[in-house]
CSV table of C-alpha atoms and ligand atoms in Angstrom, one decimal:
chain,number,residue,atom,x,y,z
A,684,UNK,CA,0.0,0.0,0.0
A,685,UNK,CA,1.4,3.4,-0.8
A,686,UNK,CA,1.8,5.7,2.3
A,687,UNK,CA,0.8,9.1,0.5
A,688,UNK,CA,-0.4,12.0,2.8
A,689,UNK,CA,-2.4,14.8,2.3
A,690,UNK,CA,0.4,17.6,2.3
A,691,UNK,CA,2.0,15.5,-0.8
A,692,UNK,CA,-1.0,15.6,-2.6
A,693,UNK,CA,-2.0,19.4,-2.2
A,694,UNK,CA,1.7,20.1,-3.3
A,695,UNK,CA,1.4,18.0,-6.5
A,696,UNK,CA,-1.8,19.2,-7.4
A,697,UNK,CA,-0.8,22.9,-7.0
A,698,UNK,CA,2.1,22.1,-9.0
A,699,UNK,CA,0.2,20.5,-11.7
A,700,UNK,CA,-2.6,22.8,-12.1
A,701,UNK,CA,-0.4,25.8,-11.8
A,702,UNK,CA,2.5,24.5,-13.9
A,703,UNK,CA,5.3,25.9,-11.9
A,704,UNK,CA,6.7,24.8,-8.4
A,705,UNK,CA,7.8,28.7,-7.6
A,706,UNK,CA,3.9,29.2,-7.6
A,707,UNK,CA,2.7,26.8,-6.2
A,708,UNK,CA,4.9,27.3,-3.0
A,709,UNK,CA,3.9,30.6,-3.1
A,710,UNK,CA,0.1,29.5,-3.3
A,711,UNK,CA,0.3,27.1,-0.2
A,712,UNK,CA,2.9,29.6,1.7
A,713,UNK,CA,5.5,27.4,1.9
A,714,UNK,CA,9.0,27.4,0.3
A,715,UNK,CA,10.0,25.9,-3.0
A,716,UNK,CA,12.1,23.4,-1.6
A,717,UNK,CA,9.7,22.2,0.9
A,718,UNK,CA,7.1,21.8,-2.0
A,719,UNK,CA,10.3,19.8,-4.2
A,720,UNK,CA,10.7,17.6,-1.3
A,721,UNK,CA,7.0,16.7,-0.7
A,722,UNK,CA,6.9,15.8,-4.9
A,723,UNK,CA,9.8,13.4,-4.5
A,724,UNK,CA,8.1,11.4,-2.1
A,725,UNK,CA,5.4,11.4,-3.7
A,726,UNK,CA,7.3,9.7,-7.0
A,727,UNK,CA,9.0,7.3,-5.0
A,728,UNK,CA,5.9,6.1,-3.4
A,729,UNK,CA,3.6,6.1,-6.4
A,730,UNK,CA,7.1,4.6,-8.5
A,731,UNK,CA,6.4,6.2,-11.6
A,732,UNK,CA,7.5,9.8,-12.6
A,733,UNK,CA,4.6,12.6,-12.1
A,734,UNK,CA,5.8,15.7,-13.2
A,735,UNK,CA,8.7,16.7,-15.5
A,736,UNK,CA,10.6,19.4,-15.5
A,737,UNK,CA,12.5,20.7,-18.5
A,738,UNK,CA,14.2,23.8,-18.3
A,739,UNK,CA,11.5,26.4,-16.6
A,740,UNK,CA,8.6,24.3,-18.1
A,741,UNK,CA,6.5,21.6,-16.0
A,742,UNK,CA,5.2,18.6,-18.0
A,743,UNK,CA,2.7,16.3,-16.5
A,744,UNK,CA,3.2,12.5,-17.4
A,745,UNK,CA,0.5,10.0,-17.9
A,746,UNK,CA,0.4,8.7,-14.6
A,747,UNK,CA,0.7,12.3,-13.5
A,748,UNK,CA,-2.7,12.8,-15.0
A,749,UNK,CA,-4.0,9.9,-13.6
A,750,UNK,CA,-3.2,11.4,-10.1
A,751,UNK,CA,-4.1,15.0,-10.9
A,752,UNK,CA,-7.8,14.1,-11.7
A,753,UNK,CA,-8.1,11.5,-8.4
A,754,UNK,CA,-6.4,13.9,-6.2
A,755,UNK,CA,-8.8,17.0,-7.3
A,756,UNK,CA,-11.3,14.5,-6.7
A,757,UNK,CA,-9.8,14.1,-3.0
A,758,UNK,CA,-9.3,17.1,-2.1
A,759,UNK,CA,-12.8,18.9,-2.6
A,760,UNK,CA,-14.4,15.4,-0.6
A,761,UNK,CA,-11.8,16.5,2.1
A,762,UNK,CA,-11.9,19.8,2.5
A,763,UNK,CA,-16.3,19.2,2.7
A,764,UNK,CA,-15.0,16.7,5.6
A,765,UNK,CA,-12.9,19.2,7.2
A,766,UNK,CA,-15.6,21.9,6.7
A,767,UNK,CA,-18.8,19.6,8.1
A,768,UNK,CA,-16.4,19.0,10.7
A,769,UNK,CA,-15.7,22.5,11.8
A,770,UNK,CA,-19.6,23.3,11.3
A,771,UNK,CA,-20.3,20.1,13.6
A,772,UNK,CA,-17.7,21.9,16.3
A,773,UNK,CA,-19.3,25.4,15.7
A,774,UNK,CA,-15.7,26.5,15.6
A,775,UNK,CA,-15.5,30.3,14.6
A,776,UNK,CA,-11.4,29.3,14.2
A,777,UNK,CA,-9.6,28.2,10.6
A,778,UNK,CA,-8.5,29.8,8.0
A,779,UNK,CA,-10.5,32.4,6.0
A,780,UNK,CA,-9.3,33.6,2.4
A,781,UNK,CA,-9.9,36.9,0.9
A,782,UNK,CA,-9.3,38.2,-2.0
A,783,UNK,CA,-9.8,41.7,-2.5
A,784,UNK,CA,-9.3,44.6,-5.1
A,785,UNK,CA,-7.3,47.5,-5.0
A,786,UNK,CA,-9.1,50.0,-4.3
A,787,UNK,CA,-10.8,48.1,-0.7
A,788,UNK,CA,-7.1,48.8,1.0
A,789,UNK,CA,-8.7,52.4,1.8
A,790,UNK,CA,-11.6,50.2,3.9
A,791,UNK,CA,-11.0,46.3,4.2
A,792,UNK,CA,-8.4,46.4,7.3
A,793,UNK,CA,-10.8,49.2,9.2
A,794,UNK,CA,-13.3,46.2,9.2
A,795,UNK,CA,-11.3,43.5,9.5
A,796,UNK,CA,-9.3,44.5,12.6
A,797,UNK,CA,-12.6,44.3,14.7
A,798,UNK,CA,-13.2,41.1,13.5
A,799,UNK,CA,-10.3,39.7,14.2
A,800,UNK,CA,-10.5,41.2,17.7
A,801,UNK,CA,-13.9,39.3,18.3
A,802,UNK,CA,-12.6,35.8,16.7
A,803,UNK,CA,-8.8,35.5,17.6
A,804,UNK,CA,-9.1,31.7,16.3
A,805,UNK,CA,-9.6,33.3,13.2
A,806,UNK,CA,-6.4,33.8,10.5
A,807,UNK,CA,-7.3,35.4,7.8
A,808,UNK,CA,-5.4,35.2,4.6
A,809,UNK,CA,-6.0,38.9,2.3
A,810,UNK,CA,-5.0,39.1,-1.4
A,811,UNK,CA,-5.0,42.9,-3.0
A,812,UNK,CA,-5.4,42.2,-6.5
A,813,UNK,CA,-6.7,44.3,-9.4
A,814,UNK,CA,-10.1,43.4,-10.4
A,815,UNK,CA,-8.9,40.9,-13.2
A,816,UNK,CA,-6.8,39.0,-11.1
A,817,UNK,CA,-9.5,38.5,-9.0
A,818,UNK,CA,-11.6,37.0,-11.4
A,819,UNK,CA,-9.1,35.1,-12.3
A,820,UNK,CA,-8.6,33.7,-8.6
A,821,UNK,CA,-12.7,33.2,-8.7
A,822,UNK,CA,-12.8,31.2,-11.7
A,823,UNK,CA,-9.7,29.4,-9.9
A,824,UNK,CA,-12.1,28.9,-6.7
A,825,UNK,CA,-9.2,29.9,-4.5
A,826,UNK,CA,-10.8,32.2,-2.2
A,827,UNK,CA,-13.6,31.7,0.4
A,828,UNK,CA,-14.8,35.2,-0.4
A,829,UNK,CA,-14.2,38.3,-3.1
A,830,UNK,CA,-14.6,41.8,-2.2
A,831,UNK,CA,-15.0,43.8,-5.4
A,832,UNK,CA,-16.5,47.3,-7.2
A,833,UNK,CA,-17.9,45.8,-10.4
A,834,UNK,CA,-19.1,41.8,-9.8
A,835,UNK,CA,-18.2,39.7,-13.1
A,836,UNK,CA,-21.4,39.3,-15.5
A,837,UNK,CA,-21.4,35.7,-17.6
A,838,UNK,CA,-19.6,34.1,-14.2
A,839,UNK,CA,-21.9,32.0,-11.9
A,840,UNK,CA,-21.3,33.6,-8.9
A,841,UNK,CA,-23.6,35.1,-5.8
A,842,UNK,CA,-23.4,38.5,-4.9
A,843,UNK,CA,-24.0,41.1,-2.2
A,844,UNK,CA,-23.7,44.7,-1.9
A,845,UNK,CA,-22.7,45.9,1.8
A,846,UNK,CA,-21.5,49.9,1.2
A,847,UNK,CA,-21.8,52.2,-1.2
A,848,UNK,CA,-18.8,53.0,-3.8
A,849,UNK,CA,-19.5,56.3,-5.4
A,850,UNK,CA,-17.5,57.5,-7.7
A,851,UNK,CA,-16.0,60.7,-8.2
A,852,UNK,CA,-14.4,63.4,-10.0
A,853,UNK,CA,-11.2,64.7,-8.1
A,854,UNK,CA,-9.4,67.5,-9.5
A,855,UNK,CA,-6.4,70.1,-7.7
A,856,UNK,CA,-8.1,72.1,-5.3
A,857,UNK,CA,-6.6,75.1,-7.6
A,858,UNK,CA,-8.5,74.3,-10.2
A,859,UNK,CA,-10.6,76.8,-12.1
A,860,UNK,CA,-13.7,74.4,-11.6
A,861,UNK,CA,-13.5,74.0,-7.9
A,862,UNK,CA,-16.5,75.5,-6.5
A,863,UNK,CA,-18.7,75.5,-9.4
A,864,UNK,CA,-22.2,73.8,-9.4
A,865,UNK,CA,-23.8,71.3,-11.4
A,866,UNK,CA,-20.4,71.4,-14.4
A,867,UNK,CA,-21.5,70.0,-17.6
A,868,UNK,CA,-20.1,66.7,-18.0
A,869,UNK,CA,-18.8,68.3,-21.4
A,870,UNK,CA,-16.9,70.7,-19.5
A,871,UNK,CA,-14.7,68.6,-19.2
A,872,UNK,CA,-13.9,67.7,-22.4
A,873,UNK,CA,-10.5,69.3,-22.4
A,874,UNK,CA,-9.2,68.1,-19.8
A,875,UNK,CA,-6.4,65.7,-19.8
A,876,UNK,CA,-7.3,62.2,-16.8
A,877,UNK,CA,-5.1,60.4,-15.1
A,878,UNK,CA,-6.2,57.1,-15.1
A,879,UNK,CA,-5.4,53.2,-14.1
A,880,UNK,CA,-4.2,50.6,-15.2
A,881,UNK,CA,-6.2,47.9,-17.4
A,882,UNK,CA,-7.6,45.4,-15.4
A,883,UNK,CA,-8.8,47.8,-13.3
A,884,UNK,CA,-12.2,47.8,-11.9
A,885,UNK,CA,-11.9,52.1,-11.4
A,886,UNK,CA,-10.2,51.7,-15.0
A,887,UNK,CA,-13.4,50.0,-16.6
A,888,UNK,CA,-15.8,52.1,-15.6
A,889,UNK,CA,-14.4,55.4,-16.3
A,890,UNK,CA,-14.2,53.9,-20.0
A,891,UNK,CA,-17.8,53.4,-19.6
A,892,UNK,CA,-19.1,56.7,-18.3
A,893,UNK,CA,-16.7,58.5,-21.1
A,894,UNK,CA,-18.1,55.6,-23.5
A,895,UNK,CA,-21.5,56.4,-22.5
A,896,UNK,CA,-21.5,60.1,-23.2
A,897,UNK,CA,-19.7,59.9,-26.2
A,898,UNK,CA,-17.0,62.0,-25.2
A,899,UNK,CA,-13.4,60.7,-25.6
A,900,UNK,CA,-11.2,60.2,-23.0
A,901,UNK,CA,-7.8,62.3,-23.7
A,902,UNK,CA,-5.2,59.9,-21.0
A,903,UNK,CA,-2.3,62.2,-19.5
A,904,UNK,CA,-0.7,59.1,-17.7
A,905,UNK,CA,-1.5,55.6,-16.8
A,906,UNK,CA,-0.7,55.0,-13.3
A,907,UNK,CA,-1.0,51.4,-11.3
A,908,UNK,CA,-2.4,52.8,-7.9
A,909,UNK,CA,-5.4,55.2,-6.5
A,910,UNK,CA,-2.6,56.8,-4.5
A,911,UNK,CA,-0.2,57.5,-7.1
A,912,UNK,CA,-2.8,59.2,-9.3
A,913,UNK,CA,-4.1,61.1,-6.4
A,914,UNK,CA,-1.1,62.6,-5.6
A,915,UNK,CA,-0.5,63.4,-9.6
A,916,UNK,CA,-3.4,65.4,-9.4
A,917,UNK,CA,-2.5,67.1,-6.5
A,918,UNK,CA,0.2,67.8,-8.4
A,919,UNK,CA,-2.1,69.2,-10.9
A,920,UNK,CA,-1.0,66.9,-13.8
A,921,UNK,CA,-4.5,66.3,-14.6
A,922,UNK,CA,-8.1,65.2,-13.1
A,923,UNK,CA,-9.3,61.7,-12.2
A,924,UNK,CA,-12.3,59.6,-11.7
A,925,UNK,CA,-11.9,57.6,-8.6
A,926,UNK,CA,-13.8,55.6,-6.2
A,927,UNK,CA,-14.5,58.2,-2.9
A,928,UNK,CA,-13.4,55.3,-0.7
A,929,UNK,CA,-10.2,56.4,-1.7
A,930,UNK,CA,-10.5,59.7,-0.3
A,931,UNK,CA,-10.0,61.4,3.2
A,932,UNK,CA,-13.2,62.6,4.6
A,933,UNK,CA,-12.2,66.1,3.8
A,934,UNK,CA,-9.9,66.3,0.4
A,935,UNK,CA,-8.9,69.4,0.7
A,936,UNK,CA,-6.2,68.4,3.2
A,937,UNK,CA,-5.0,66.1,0.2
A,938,UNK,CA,-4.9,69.2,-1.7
A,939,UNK,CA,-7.7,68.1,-3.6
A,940,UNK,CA,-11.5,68.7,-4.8
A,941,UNK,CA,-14.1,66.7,-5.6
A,942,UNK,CA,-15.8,68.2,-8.9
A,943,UNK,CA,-19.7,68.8,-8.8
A,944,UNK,CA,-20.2,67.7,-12.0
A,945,UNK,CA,-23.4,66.4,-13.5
A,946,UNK,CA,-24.3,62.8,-13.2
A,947,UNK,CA,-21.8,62.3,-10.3
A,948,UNK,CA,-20.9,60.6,-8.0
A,949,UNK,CA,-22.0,57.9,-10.1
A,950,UNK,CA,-23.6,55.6,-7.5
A,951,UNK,CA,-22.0,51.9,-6.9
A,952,UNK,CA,-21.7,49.5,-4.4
A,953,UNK,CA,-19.2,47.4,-3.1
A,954,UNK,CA,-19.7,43.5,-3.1
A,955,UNK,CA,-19.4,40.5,-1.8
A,956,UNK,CA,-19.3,38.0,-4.2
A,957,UNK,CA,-18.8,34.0,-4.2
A,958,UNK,CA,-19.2,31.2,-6.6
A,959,UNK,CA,-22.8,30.3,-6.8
A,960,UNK,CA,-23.7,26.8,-4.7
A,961,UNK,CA,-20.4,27.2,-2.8
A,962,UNK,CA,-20.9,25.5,0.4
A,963,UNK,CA,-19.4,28.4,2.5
A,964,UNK,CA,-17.4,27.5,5.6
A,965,UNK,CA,-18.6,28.6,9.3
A,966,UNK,CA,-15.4,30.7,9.2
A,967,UNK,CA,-16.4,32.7,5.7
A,968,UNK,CA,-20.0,32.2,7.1
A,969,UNK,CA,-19.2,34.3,10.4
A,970,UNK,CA,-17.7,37.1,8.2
A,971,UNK,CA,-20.3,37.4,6.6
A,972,UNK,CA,-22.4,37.9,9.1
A,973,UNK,CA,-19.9,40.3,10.5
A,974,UNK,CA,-20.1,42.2,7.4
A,975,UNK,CA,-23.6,42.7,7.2
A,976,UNK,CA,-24.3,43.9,11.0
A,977,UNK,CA,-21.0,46.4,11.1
A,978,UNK,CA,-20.6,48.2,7.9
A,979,UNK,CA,-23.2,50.2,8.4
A,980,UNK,CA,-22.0,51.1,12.1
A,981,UNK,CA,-18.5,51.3,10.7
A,982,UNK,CA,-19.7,54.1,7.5
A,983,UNK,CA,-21.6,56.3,10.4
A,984,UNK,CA,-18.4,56.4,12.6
A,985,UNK,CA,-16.3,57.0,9.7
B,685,PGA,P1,-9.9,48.3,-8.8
B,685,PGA,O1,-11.4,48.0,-8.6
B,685,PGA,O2,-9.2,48.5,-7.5
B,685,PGA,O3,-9.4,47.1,-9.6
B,685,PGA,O4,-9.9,49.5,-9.7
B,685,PGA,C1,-12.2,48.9,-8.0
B,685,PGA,C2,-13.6,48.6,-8.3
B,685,PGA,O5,-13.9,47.5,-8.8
B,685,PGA,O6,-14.5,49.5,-8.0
């Protein structure tokens, strides 16, 4: 009988579904070598190669395909076991994964830290992606939960607003249209945006609103984070369209203004979103919860 455990198995399968062992030990949080070494006991207990490696690239053999498809297999019945388990113990403790985008650093720790305060059993595990790496981590069913601006359409998943997301026009507070009221949105149409990069959730719906009006959008700079183009337009490079998460509850000691133009804030929502018929954890379940009762307390205090 072969004497495989369940560490050796989660390490293969990362490995061959990720096609890279750098990944893979990055995935489970170990390090490479550790992964290496659980792969190498796995060969000599199965006694047939797995995986090859040549040069950078990972090949899977046959027999490596025979174990890839039993050990996916094995895994989800597992990790139901271990979840119906935890459920049956009405432990609030485990691990809970997170991926969220960008743009939720301004918010998601403010919540999170009084969570983990009440449930100290509780480790939570917090990606910051842009909004397509976090599809691509929900197609990848990696996450318990995803916190996002603009939920995926076409993609089977659940979703739940908990706050809202406006978003807004910021421009140097020295600018000639600071202080005006109601600014046609074609007002704007010589101004130069600063704007983010693609993939971007922010990115994809400032495309749409310019879309929308059929005005193009002139781009002075691409930047890759909410604080970087804040600061450009501070630094009156040009204006932006950001979410007003982003902002400090009075701009102006940013050095900034939000514009009253019309249409805006263009109202949003932030979400919770997970794959549809995902049997949620009592850990994932508990945030949840958590979510729904203090947002609202934490958005009045804010
Ligand atoms: P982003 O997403 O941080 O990728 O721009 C923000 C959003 O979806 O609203």
């Amino acid at each position: 009988m072969m004497h495989v455990t369940l560490r050796q198995l989660r390490a293969f399968e990362a490995v061959a579904r990720l096609r890279s062992f750098s990944r893979a030990a990055e995935e489970l949080h170990v390090t490479q070598p550790t992964v290496s070494k659980q792969i190498r006991l796995l060969h000599e207990q199965v006694g047939l190669p797995l995986l090859e490696q040549l040069g950078k690239k990972v090949f899977i053999t046959e027999a490596g395909q025979e174990l890839y498809a039993t050990c996916a297999d094995w895994l989800e019945t597992w990790g139901r076991f271990e979840q119906t388990i935890d459920n049956l113990k009405g432990l609030k403790q485990g691990r809970l994964r997170i991926a969220a985008v960008t743009t939720t650093k301004y918010f998601m720790p403010r919540i999170l830290g009084p969570f983990c305060a009440r449930y100290p059993g509780i480790d939570i595990a917090l990606e910051v992606v842009n909004r397509d790496r976090l599809l691509e981590r929900l197609t990848r069913n990696q996450d318990d939960l995803y916190i996002m601006g603009v939920p995926p359409e076409g993609l089977d998943a659940e979703r739940e607003s908990f706050m809202d997301n406006p978003l807004v026009v910021l421009a140097p507070i020295d600018h000639p249209l600071v202080g005006h009221q109601r600014i046609a949105f074609a007002d704007l149409a010589g101004e130069r945006f600063l704007v983010r990069e693609r993939g971007s959730g922010t990115r994809m719906i400032m495309e749409r609103v310019f879309q929308e009006r059929g005005m193009p959008l002139r781009i002075k700079m691409e930047l890759g984070s909410n604080e970087a183009i804040k600061q450009a337009v501070a630094g009156g490079l040009g204006l932006a369209m950001l979410s007003r998460s982003t902002l400090n509850p009075d701009p102006s000691r940013e050095e900034l203004a939000e514009l009253d133009v019309e249409g805006f804030p263009i109202v949003r929502a932030w979400y919770v979103v997970r794959p549809k018929g995902k049997q949620i954890s009592v850990v994932a379940a508990t945030f949840l919860e958590f979510l729904r009762g203090h947002v609202q307390i934490f958005v009045r205090g804010q």
